[in-house]
Amino acid sequence: MKLRNAAKYFDDDYIVDGYTGAYVFHAQWSNYDGANSFGSFERRRTVSVAPGTVPAPRRVVSIGGDLWIMGELVTDTFKDRPIRLTSSAKKVTDDYMLLTPGQAALRQTTGTALYGHTKYLKDTVNSVTDSDYTPFYDVALAGTEPVRDGMFLRSADKLLHIRSAYKELEGFWNAASDEVATNYEGAPVSPAEVNVVFEGVRNPITEIPAAGVSTTGIVLDMYMLYAYQTQADSLNRQGDVSLVVAKSAVTPLAGQLATVNGENWRVFRFTPYQDAWNLHLRRA
């Protein structure tokens, strides 16, 4: 009997697609729980399948009612012949909606629904304005997902902004993310999602402003999102914030008055941010 056929005999774990529930393959599922050198604990598994096995299209599978994100399959050989395909898997902790900055600012739900494995990494602090600490997370996503820097992840109780996204050696996307808002489960929107009214252009003769533009946006601490492009750009001062608004909703102007949840702010500068604008605001 060939060794790979003998190994296949023990593929007795029934695996289904985590999104569709359709059968995908039989496998051998092994424990691999442990702590790293930094003391954090990560729950993961190894998945071993027969050569030629086709993985789930979006790499999320279910076994025994638990959801897992699979990494890249690596070939194991014996005497120069493939006998097994093996990958690591991370347990799903959150159900996210992946959104572009413009989609997130408009509170849209037409992004990409996906599963993620969220792990606390450290705390960050806005040293310019206050002493509050904000959690920073590493979010593992399937390598097939359309992730890029600057996108947002929204779950039932968290709103995350992806600072950087990179592929791990195991084949997962790692989305290093700031927590913009948390603990709002059951609320219609997070505390960072605001209503904004931009003042209309003033008539130079009557000084009466035209009708303003109303939209929604996301407020972030300046250290989470800023862009200094010239020496003339106004630096971040105490109390300044960044505001993300969709390009499709408004075209801002430097010096324009913006009323955010009833408070008046002044637009100091703005820069393009994918399908949105990143505004530097200061209290008026």
GROMACS .gro file of N, CA and C in nm, residues 124-135 152 159 161 163 178-181 191-192 218-228 236-244 265 269 273 278-281 283:
model
  150
  124THR      N    1  -0.219   5.184   2.256
  124THR     CA    2  -0.159   5.306   2.201
  124THR      C    3  -0.220   5.425   2.274
  125VAL      N    4  -0.150   5.539   2.275
  125VAL     CA    5  -0.196   5.655   2.349
  125VAL      C    6  -0.186   5.780   2.263
  126ASN      N    7  -0.287   5.867   2.274
  126ASN     CA    8  -0.287   5.996   2.207
  126ASN      C    9  -0.219   6.096   2.299
  127SER      N   10  -0.088   6.102   2.295
  127SER     CA   11  -0.011   6.181   2.392
  127SER      C   12  -0.031   6.331   2.376
  128VAL      N   13  -0.080   6.377   2.261
  128VAL     CA   14  -0.098   6.521   2.239
  128VAL      C   15  -0.220   6.574   2.312
  129THR      N   16  -0.327   6.493   2.319
  129THR     CA   17  -0.454   6.544   2.371
  129THR      C   18  -0.489   6.491   2.509
  130ASP      N   19  -0.474   6.362   2.532
  130ASP     CA   20  -0.514   6.307   2.662
  130ASP      C   21  -0.430   6.184   2.694
  131SER      N   22  -0.461   6.121   2.807
  131SER     CA   23  -0.383   6.004   2.852
  131SER      C   24  -0.459   5.875   2.831
  132ASP      N   25  -0.567   5.880   2.754
  132ASP     CA   26  -0.646   5.759   2.731
  132ASP      C   27  -0.571   5.660   2.643
  133TYR      N   28  -0.579   5.534   2.681
  133TYR     CA   29  -0.516   5.429   2.602
  133TYR      C   30  -0.620   5.361   2.514
  134THR      N   31  -0.578   5.323   2.394
  134THR     CA   32  -0.667   5.259   2.298
  134THR      C   33  -0.605   5.125   2.255
  135PRO      N   34  -0.682   5.017   2.257
  135PRO     CA   35  -0.627   4.888   2.214
  135PRO      C   36  -0.590   4.887   2.065
  152PHE      N   37  -1.167   4.970   0.679
  152PHE     CA   38  -1.225   4.958   0.812
  152PHE      C   39  -1.287   4.819   0.829
  159LEU      N   40  -1.521   4.887   1.599
  159LEU     CA   41  -1.492   4.951   1.471
  159LEU      C   42  -1.341   4.969   1.465
  161HIS      N   43  -0.976   5.042   1.236
  161HIS     CA   44  -0.915   5.106   1.119
  161HIS      C   45  -0.783   5.036   1.091
  163ARG      N   46  -0.432   4.997   0.988
  163ARG     CA   47  -0.312   5.078   0.962
  163ARG      C   48  -0.228   5.017   0.851
  178ASP      N   49  -0.611   4.989   1.453
  178ASP     CA   50  -0.651   5.070   1.568
  178ASP      C   51  -0.797   5.045   1.600
  179GLU      N   52  -0.830   5.044   1.728
  179GLU     CA   53  -0.970   5.037   1.768
  179GLU      C   54  -1.025   5.180   1.774
  180VAL      N   55  -1.107   5.215   1.678
  180VAL     CA   56  -1.165   5.349   1.671
  180VAL      C   57  -1.277   5.364   1.772
  181ALA      N   58  -1.357   5.261   1.790
  181ALA     CA   59  -1.467   5.264   1.887
  181ALA      C   60  -1.494   5.122   1.933
  191PRO      N   61  -1.968   5.533   1.883
  191PRO     CA   62  -1.946   5.672   1.923
  191PRO      C   63  -1.860   5.752   1.825
  192ALA      N   64  -1.780   5.683   1.743
  192ALA     CA   65  -1.694   5.753   1.648
  192ALA      C   66  -1.765   5.792   1.519
  218ILE      N   67  -1.657   5.956   1.015
  218ILE     CA   68  -1.593   5.887   1.127
  218ILE      C   69  -1.483   5.977   1.182
  219VAL      N   70  -1.488   6.001   1.313
  219VAL     CA   71  -1.386   6.081   1.381
  219VAL      C   72  -1.279   5.989   1.439
  220LEU      N   73  -1.152   6.024   1.416
  220LEU     CA   74  -1.040   5.947   1.469
  220LEU      C   75  -0.945   6.043   1.540
  221ASP      N   76  -0.875   5.993   1.642
  221ASP     CA   77  -0.766   6.069   1.699
  221ASP      C   78  -0.661   6.093   1.592
  222MET      N   79  -0.596   6.209   1.598
  222MET     CA   80  -0.504   6.247   1.491
  222MET      C   81  -0.390   6.148   1.473
  223TYR      N   82  -0.343   6.086   1.582
  223TYR     CA   83  -0.229   5.994   1.567
  223TYR      C   84  -0.265   5.870   1.487
  224MET      N   85  -0.395   5.840   1.476
  224MET     CA   86  -0.438   5.725   1.398
  224MET      C   87  -0.437   5.751   1.248
  225LEU      N   88  -0.455   5.878   1.209
  225LEU     CA   89  -0.464   5.909   1.067
  225LEU      C   90  -0.430   6.055   1.044
  226TYR      N   91  -0.316   6.082   0.981
  226TYR     CA   92  -0.278   6.219   0.946
  226TYR      C   93  -0.187   6.216   0.826
  227ALA      N   94  -0.173   6.333   0.762
  227ALA     CA   95  -0.086   6.344   0.644
  227ALA      C   96  -0.032   6.485   0.636
  228TYR      N   97   0.098   6.499   0.658
  228TYR     CA   98   0.165   6.627   0.640
  228TYR      C   99   0.238   6.622   0.506
  236ASN      N  100  -0.043   6.914   1.419
  236ASN     CA  101  -0.145   6.867   1.512
  236ASN      C  102  -0.130   6.938   1.646
  237ARG      N  103  -0.241   6.995   1.695
  237ARG     CA  104  -0.242   7.059   1.827
  237ARG      C  105  -0.340   6.987   1.918
  238GLN      N  106  -0.332   7.022   2.047
  238GLN     CA  107  -0.420   6.959   2.144
  238GLN      C  108  -0.566   6.972   2.101
  239GLY      N  109  -0.637   6.861   2.103
  239GLY     CA  110  -0.778   6.861   2.071
  239GLY      C  111  -0.812   6.842   1.925
  240ASP      N  112  -0.714   6.850   1.836
  240ASP     CA  113  -0.741   6.830   1.694
  240ASP      C  114  -0.781   6.685   1.668
  241VAL      N  115  -0.863   6.666   1.564
  241VAL     CA  116  -0.908   6.531   1.527
  241VAL      C  117  -0.903   6.517   1.376
  242SER      N  118  -0.908   6.393   1.331
  242SER     CA  119  -0.924   6.362   1.189
  242SER      C  120  -1.068   6.320   1.164
  243LEU      N  121  -1.121   6.359   1.049
  243LEU     CA  122  -1.257   6.322   1.011
  243LEU      C  123  -1.254   6.260   0.873
  244VAL      N  124  -1.310   6.142   0.860
  244VAL     CA  125  -1.319   6.073   0.731
  244VAL      C  126  -1.460   6.090   0.677
  265TRP      N  127  -1.642   7.299   1.419
  265TRP     CA  128  -1.501   7.274   1.393
  265TRP      C  129  -1.464   7.346   1.263
  269ARG      N  130  -0.713   7.142   0.674
  269ARG     CA  131  -0.664   7.088   0.547
  269ARG      C  132  -0.736   6.957   0.522
  273TYR      N  133  -0.819   6.013   0.053
  273TYR     CA  134  -0.799   5.889   0.128
  273TYR      C  135  -0.883   5.780   0.063
  278ASN      N  136  -0.972   6.276   0.404
  278ASN     CA  137  -0.923   6.281   0.541
  278ASN      C  138  -0.909   6.428   0.579
  279LEU      N  139  -0.992   6.475   0.672
  279LEU     CA  140  -0.994   6.616   0.711
  279LEU      C  141  -0.926   6.636   0.845
  280HIS      N  142  -0.843   6.739   0.853
  280HIS     CA  143  -0.783   6.782   0.979
  280HIS      C  144  -0.874   6.891   1.037
  281LEU      N  145  -0.936   6.862   1.152
  281LEU     CA  146  -1.031   6.956   1.213
  281LEU      C  147  -0.975   7.014   1.342
  283ARG      N  148  -1.123   7.288   1.668
  283ARG     CA  149  -1.242   7.354   1.721
  283ARG      C  150  -1.248   7.500   1.677
   0.00000   0.00000   0.00000
